[in-house]
mmCIF file with all atom_site columns, C-alpha atoms in Angstrom:
data_model
loop_
_atom_site.group_PDB
_atom_site.id
_atom_site.type_symbol
_atom_site.label_atom_id
_atom_site.label_alt_id
_atom_site.label_comp_id
_atom_site.label_asym_id
_atom_site.label_entity_id
_atom_site.label_seq_id
_atom_site.pdbx_PDB_ins_code
_atom_site.Cartn_x
_atom_site.Cartn_y
_atom_site.Cartn_z
_atom_site.occupancy
_atom_site.B_iso_or_equiv
_atom_site.pdbx_formal_charge
_atom_site.auth_seq_id
_atom_site.auth_comp_id
_atom_site.auth_asym_id
_atom_site.auth_atom_id
_atom_site.pdbx_PDB_model_num
ATOM 1  C CA . MET G 1 1  ? 112.356 119.076 54.353  1.00 60.00 ? 1328 MET G CA 1
ATOM 2  C CA . PRO G 1 2  ? 113.948 116.429 55.828  1.00 74.00 ? 1329 PRO G CA 1
ATOM 3  C CA . THR G 1 3  ? 112.402 115.222 59.509  1.00 79.00 ? 1330 THR G CA 1
ATOM 4  C CA . LYS G 1 4  ? 114.343 115.289 62.903  1.00 88.00 ? 1331 LYS G CA 1
ATOM 5  C CA . ASN G 1 5  ? 113.046 111.325 63.881  1.00 88.00 ? 1332 ASN G CA 1
ATOM 6  C CA . PRO G 1 6  ? 114.139 107.938 62.074  1.00 91.00 ? 1333 PRO G CA 1
ATOM 7  C CA . ARG G 1 7  ? 112.603 106.214 59.498  1.00 90.00 ? 1334 ARG G CA 1
ATOM 8  C CA . VAL G 1 8  ? 112.171 102.140 59.520  1.00 92.00 ? 1335 VAL G CA 1
ATOM 9  C CA . MET G 1 9  ? 111.329 99.714  56.743  1.00 93.00 ? 1336 MET G CA 1
ATOM 10 C CA . VAL G 1 10 ? 108.706 97.350  57.679  1.00 93.00 ? 1337 VAL G CA 1
ATOM 11 C CA . VAL G 1 11 ? 107.746 94.666  54.944  1.00 96.00 ? 1338 VAL G CA 1
ATOM 12 C CA . LEU G 1 12 ? 104.539 92.803  55.885  1.00 96.00 ? 1339 LEU G CA 1
ATOM 13 C CA . GLU G 1 13 ? 102.269 89.776  54.881  1.00 97.00 ? 1340 GLU G CA 1
ATOM 14 C CA . PRO G 1 14 ? 99.403  91.081  52.352  1.00 97.00 ? 1341 PRO G CA 1
ATOM 15 C CA . THR G 1 15 ? 97.028  89.584  55.126  1.00 98.00 ? 1342 THR G CA 1
ATOM 16 C CA . LEU G 1 16 ? 98.457  91.789  57.631  1.00 97.00 ? 1343 LEU G CA 1
ATOM 17 C CA . HIS G 1 17 ? 99.375  95.261  55.697  1.00 97.00 ? 1344 HIS G CA 1
ATOM 18 C CA . ASP G 1 18 ? 95.473  95.137  54.904  1.00 97.00 ? 1345 ASP G CA 1
ATOM 19 C CA . TRP G 1 19 ? 94.417  94.676  58.296  1.00 97.00 ? 1346 TRP G CA 1
ATOM 20 C CA . LEU G 1 20 ? 96.891  97.013  59.169  1.00 97.00 ? 1347 LEU G CA 1
ATOM 21 C CA . LYS G 1 21 ? 95.249  99.562  56.947  1.00 97.00 ? 1348 LYS G CA 1
ATOM 22 C CA . LYS G 1 22 ? 91.663  98.948  57.864  1.00 97.00 ? 1349 LYS G CA 1
ATOM 23 C CA . ASN G 1 23 ? 92.642  99.408  61.644  1.00 96.00 ? 1350 ASN G CA 1
ATOM 24 C CA . SER G 1 24 ? 94.458  102.821 61.055  1.00 97.00 ? 1351 SER G CA 1
ATOM 25 C CA . GLU G 1 25 ? 91.775  104.100 58.458  1.00 97.00 ? 1352 GLU G CA 1
ATOM 26 C CA . SER G 1 26 ? 88.704  103.156 61.803  1.00 97.00 ? 1353 SER G CA 1
ATOM 27 C CA . LEU G 1 27 ? 90.948  105.293 63.664  1.00 96.00 ? 1354 LEU G CA 1
ATOM 28 C CA . GLY G 1 28 ? 91.313  107.720 61.972  1.00 97.00 ? 1355 GLY G CA 1
ATOM 29 C CA . LEU G 1 29 ? 95.474  107.320 61.631  1.00 97.00 ? 1356 LEU G CA 1
ATOM 30 C CA . SER G 1 30 ? 98.241  106.699 58.821  1.00 95.00 ? 1357 SER G CA 1
ATOM 31 C CA . VAL G 1 31 ? 100.107 103.552 58.707  1.00 95.00 ? 1358 VAL G CA 1
ATOM 32 C CA . SER G 1 32 ? 102.615 105.095 59.972  1.00 94.00 ? 1359 SER G CA 1
ATOM 33 C CA . GLN G 1 33 ? 100.947 105.976 63.140  1.00 95.00 ? 1360 GLN G CA 1
ATOM 34 C CA . ALA G 1 34 ? 98.818  103.324 63.785  1.00 96.00 ? 1361 ALA G CA 1
ATOM 35 C CA . ILE G 1 35 ? 102.385 101.598 63.961  1.00 96.00 ? 1362 ILE G CA 1
ATOM 36 C CA . ARG G 1 36 ? 104.253 103.983 65.649  1.00 95.00 ? 1363 ARG G CA 1
ATOM 37 C CA . ASP G 1 37 ? 101.357 103.482 67.823  1.00 97.00 ? 1364 ASP G CA 1
ATOM 38 C CA . LEU G 1 38 ? 101.986 99.339  68.559  1.00 96.00 ? 1365 LEU G CA 1
ATOM 39 C CA . VAL G 1 39 ? 105.721 99.454  68.006  1.00 97.00 ? 1366 VAL G CA 1
ATOM 40 C CA . ARG G 1 40 ? 105.109 101.808 71.248  1.00 97.00 ? 1367 ARG G CA 1
ATOM 41 C CA . ASP G 1 41 ? 102.598 99.630  73.013  1.00 98.00 ? 1368 ASP G CA 1
ATOM 42 C CA . ALA G 1 42 ? 104.710 96.620  73.294  1.00 98.00 ? 1369 ALA G CA 1
ATOM 43 C CA . TYR G 1 43 ? 107.177 98.655  73.881  1.00 98.00 ? 1370 TYR G CA 1
ATOM 44 C CA . ARG G 1 44 ? 105.801 99.719  77.282  1.00 98.00 ? 1371 ARG G CA 1
ATOM 45 C CA . GLU G 1 45 ? 104.720 95.892  77.373  1.00 98.00 ? 1372 GLU G CA 1
ATOM 46 C CA . GLN G 1 46 ? 107.812 94.703  77.600  1.00 98.00 ? 1373 GLN G CA 1
ATOM 47 C CA . GLU G 1 47 ? 109.711 97.473  80.366  1.00 98.00 ? 1374 GLU G CA 1
ATOM 48 C CA . ASP G 1 48 ? 106.061 97.121  82.378  1.00 97.00 ? 1375 ASP G CA 1
ATOM 49 C CA . ALA G 1 49 ? 107.418 92.885  82.241  1.00 97.00 ? 1376 ALA G CA 1
ATOM 50 C CA . HIS G 1 50 ? 111.235 94.368  82.700  1.00 97.00 ? 1377 HIS G CA 1
ATOM 51 C CA . TRP G 1 51 ? 109.992 95.786  85.904  1.00 97.00 ? 1378 TRP G CA 1
ATOM 52 C CA . ALA G 1 52 ? 107.981 93.224  86.858  1.00 97.00 ? 1379 ALA G CA 1
ATOM 53 C CA . ALA G 1 53 ? 110.118 90.734  86.836  1.00 96.00 ? 1380 ALA G CA 1
ATOM 54 C CA . GLU G 1 54 ? 112.825 92.958  88.922  1.00 96.00 ? 1381 GLU G CA 1
ATOM 55 C CA . GLY G 1 55 ? 110.320 93.902  91.374  1.00 95.00 ? 1382 GLY G CA 1
ATOM 56 C CA . GLU G 1 56 ? 110.356 89.931  91.869  1.00 95.00 ? 1383 GLU G CA 1
ATOM 57 C CA . LYS G 1 57 ? 114.093 89.570  92.201  1.00 93.00 ? 1384 LYS G CA 1
ATOM 58 C CA . ARG G 1 58 ? 113.556 92.041  95.095  1.00 91.00 ? 1385 ARG G CA 1
ATOM 59 C CA . LEU G 1 59 ? 111.029 90.040  96.971  1.00 91.00 ? 1386 LEU G CA 1
ATOM 60 C CA . GLU G 1 60 ? 112.456 86.924  96.676  1.00 91.00 ? 1387 GLU G CA 1
ATOM 61 C CA . SER G 1 61 ? 115.296 88.584  98.942  1.00 89.00 ? 1388 SER G CA 1
ATOM 62 C CA . PHE G 1 62 ? 113.130 90.989  101.355 1.00 90.00 ? 1389 PHE G CA 1
ATOM 63 C CA . ASN G 1 63 ? 113.537 90.500  104.703 1.00 88.00 ? 1390 ASN G CA 1
ATOM 64 C CA . ARG G 1 64 ? 110.960 92.897  106.415 1.00 87.00 ? 1391 ARG G CA 1
ATOM 65 C CA . LYS G 1 65 ? 113.335 91.685  109.757 1.00 86.00 ? 1392 LYS G CA 1
ATOM 66 C CA . LYS G 1 66 ? 115.801 94.162  109.251 1.00 87.00 ? 1393 LYS G CA 1
ATOM 67 C CA . ALA G 1 67 ? 113.433 95.821  107.566 1.00 87.00 ? 1394 ALA G CA 1
ATOM 68 C CA . SER G 1 68 ? 112.972 99.854  108.116 1.00 89.00 ? 1395 SER G CA 1
ATOM 69 C CA . THR G 1 69 ? 109.551 100.948 110.056 1.00 89.00 ? 1396 THR G CA 1
ATOM 70 C CA . HIS G 1 70 ? 107.325 103.326 107.976 1.00 90.00 ? 1397 HIS G CA 1
ATOM 71 C CA . GLU G 1 71 ? 107.390 105.473 111.002 1.00 90.00 ? 1398 GLU G CA 1
ATOM 72 C CA . ALA G 1 72 ? 111.542 105.073 111.040 1.00 87.00 ? 1399 ALA G CA 1
ATOM 73 C CA . ALA G 1 73 ? 111.213 105.932 107.050 1.00 89.00 ? 1400 ALA G CA 1
ATOM 74 C CA . TRP G 1 74 ? 109.568 109.456 107.414 1.00 91.00 ? 1401 TRP G CA 1
ATOM 75 C CA . LYS G 1 75 ? 112.388 110.492 109.977 1.00 83.00 ? 1402 LYS G CA 1
#
């Protein structure tokens, strides 16, 4: 039966594979599920870093004198 999700093949060093196998077993996950979770976590961290950098850029150009007040924004 074909799967709806794409598959990825990864080649690991033996020590990394051993760690991954032990880690996934301790979490009650398959190796595939453990890798999926690790990739998802890395994606979220990169996304957070991206938006933090974008926020820093916006703060550099922020001018409090030109900004709307809270009251004006909610009128």
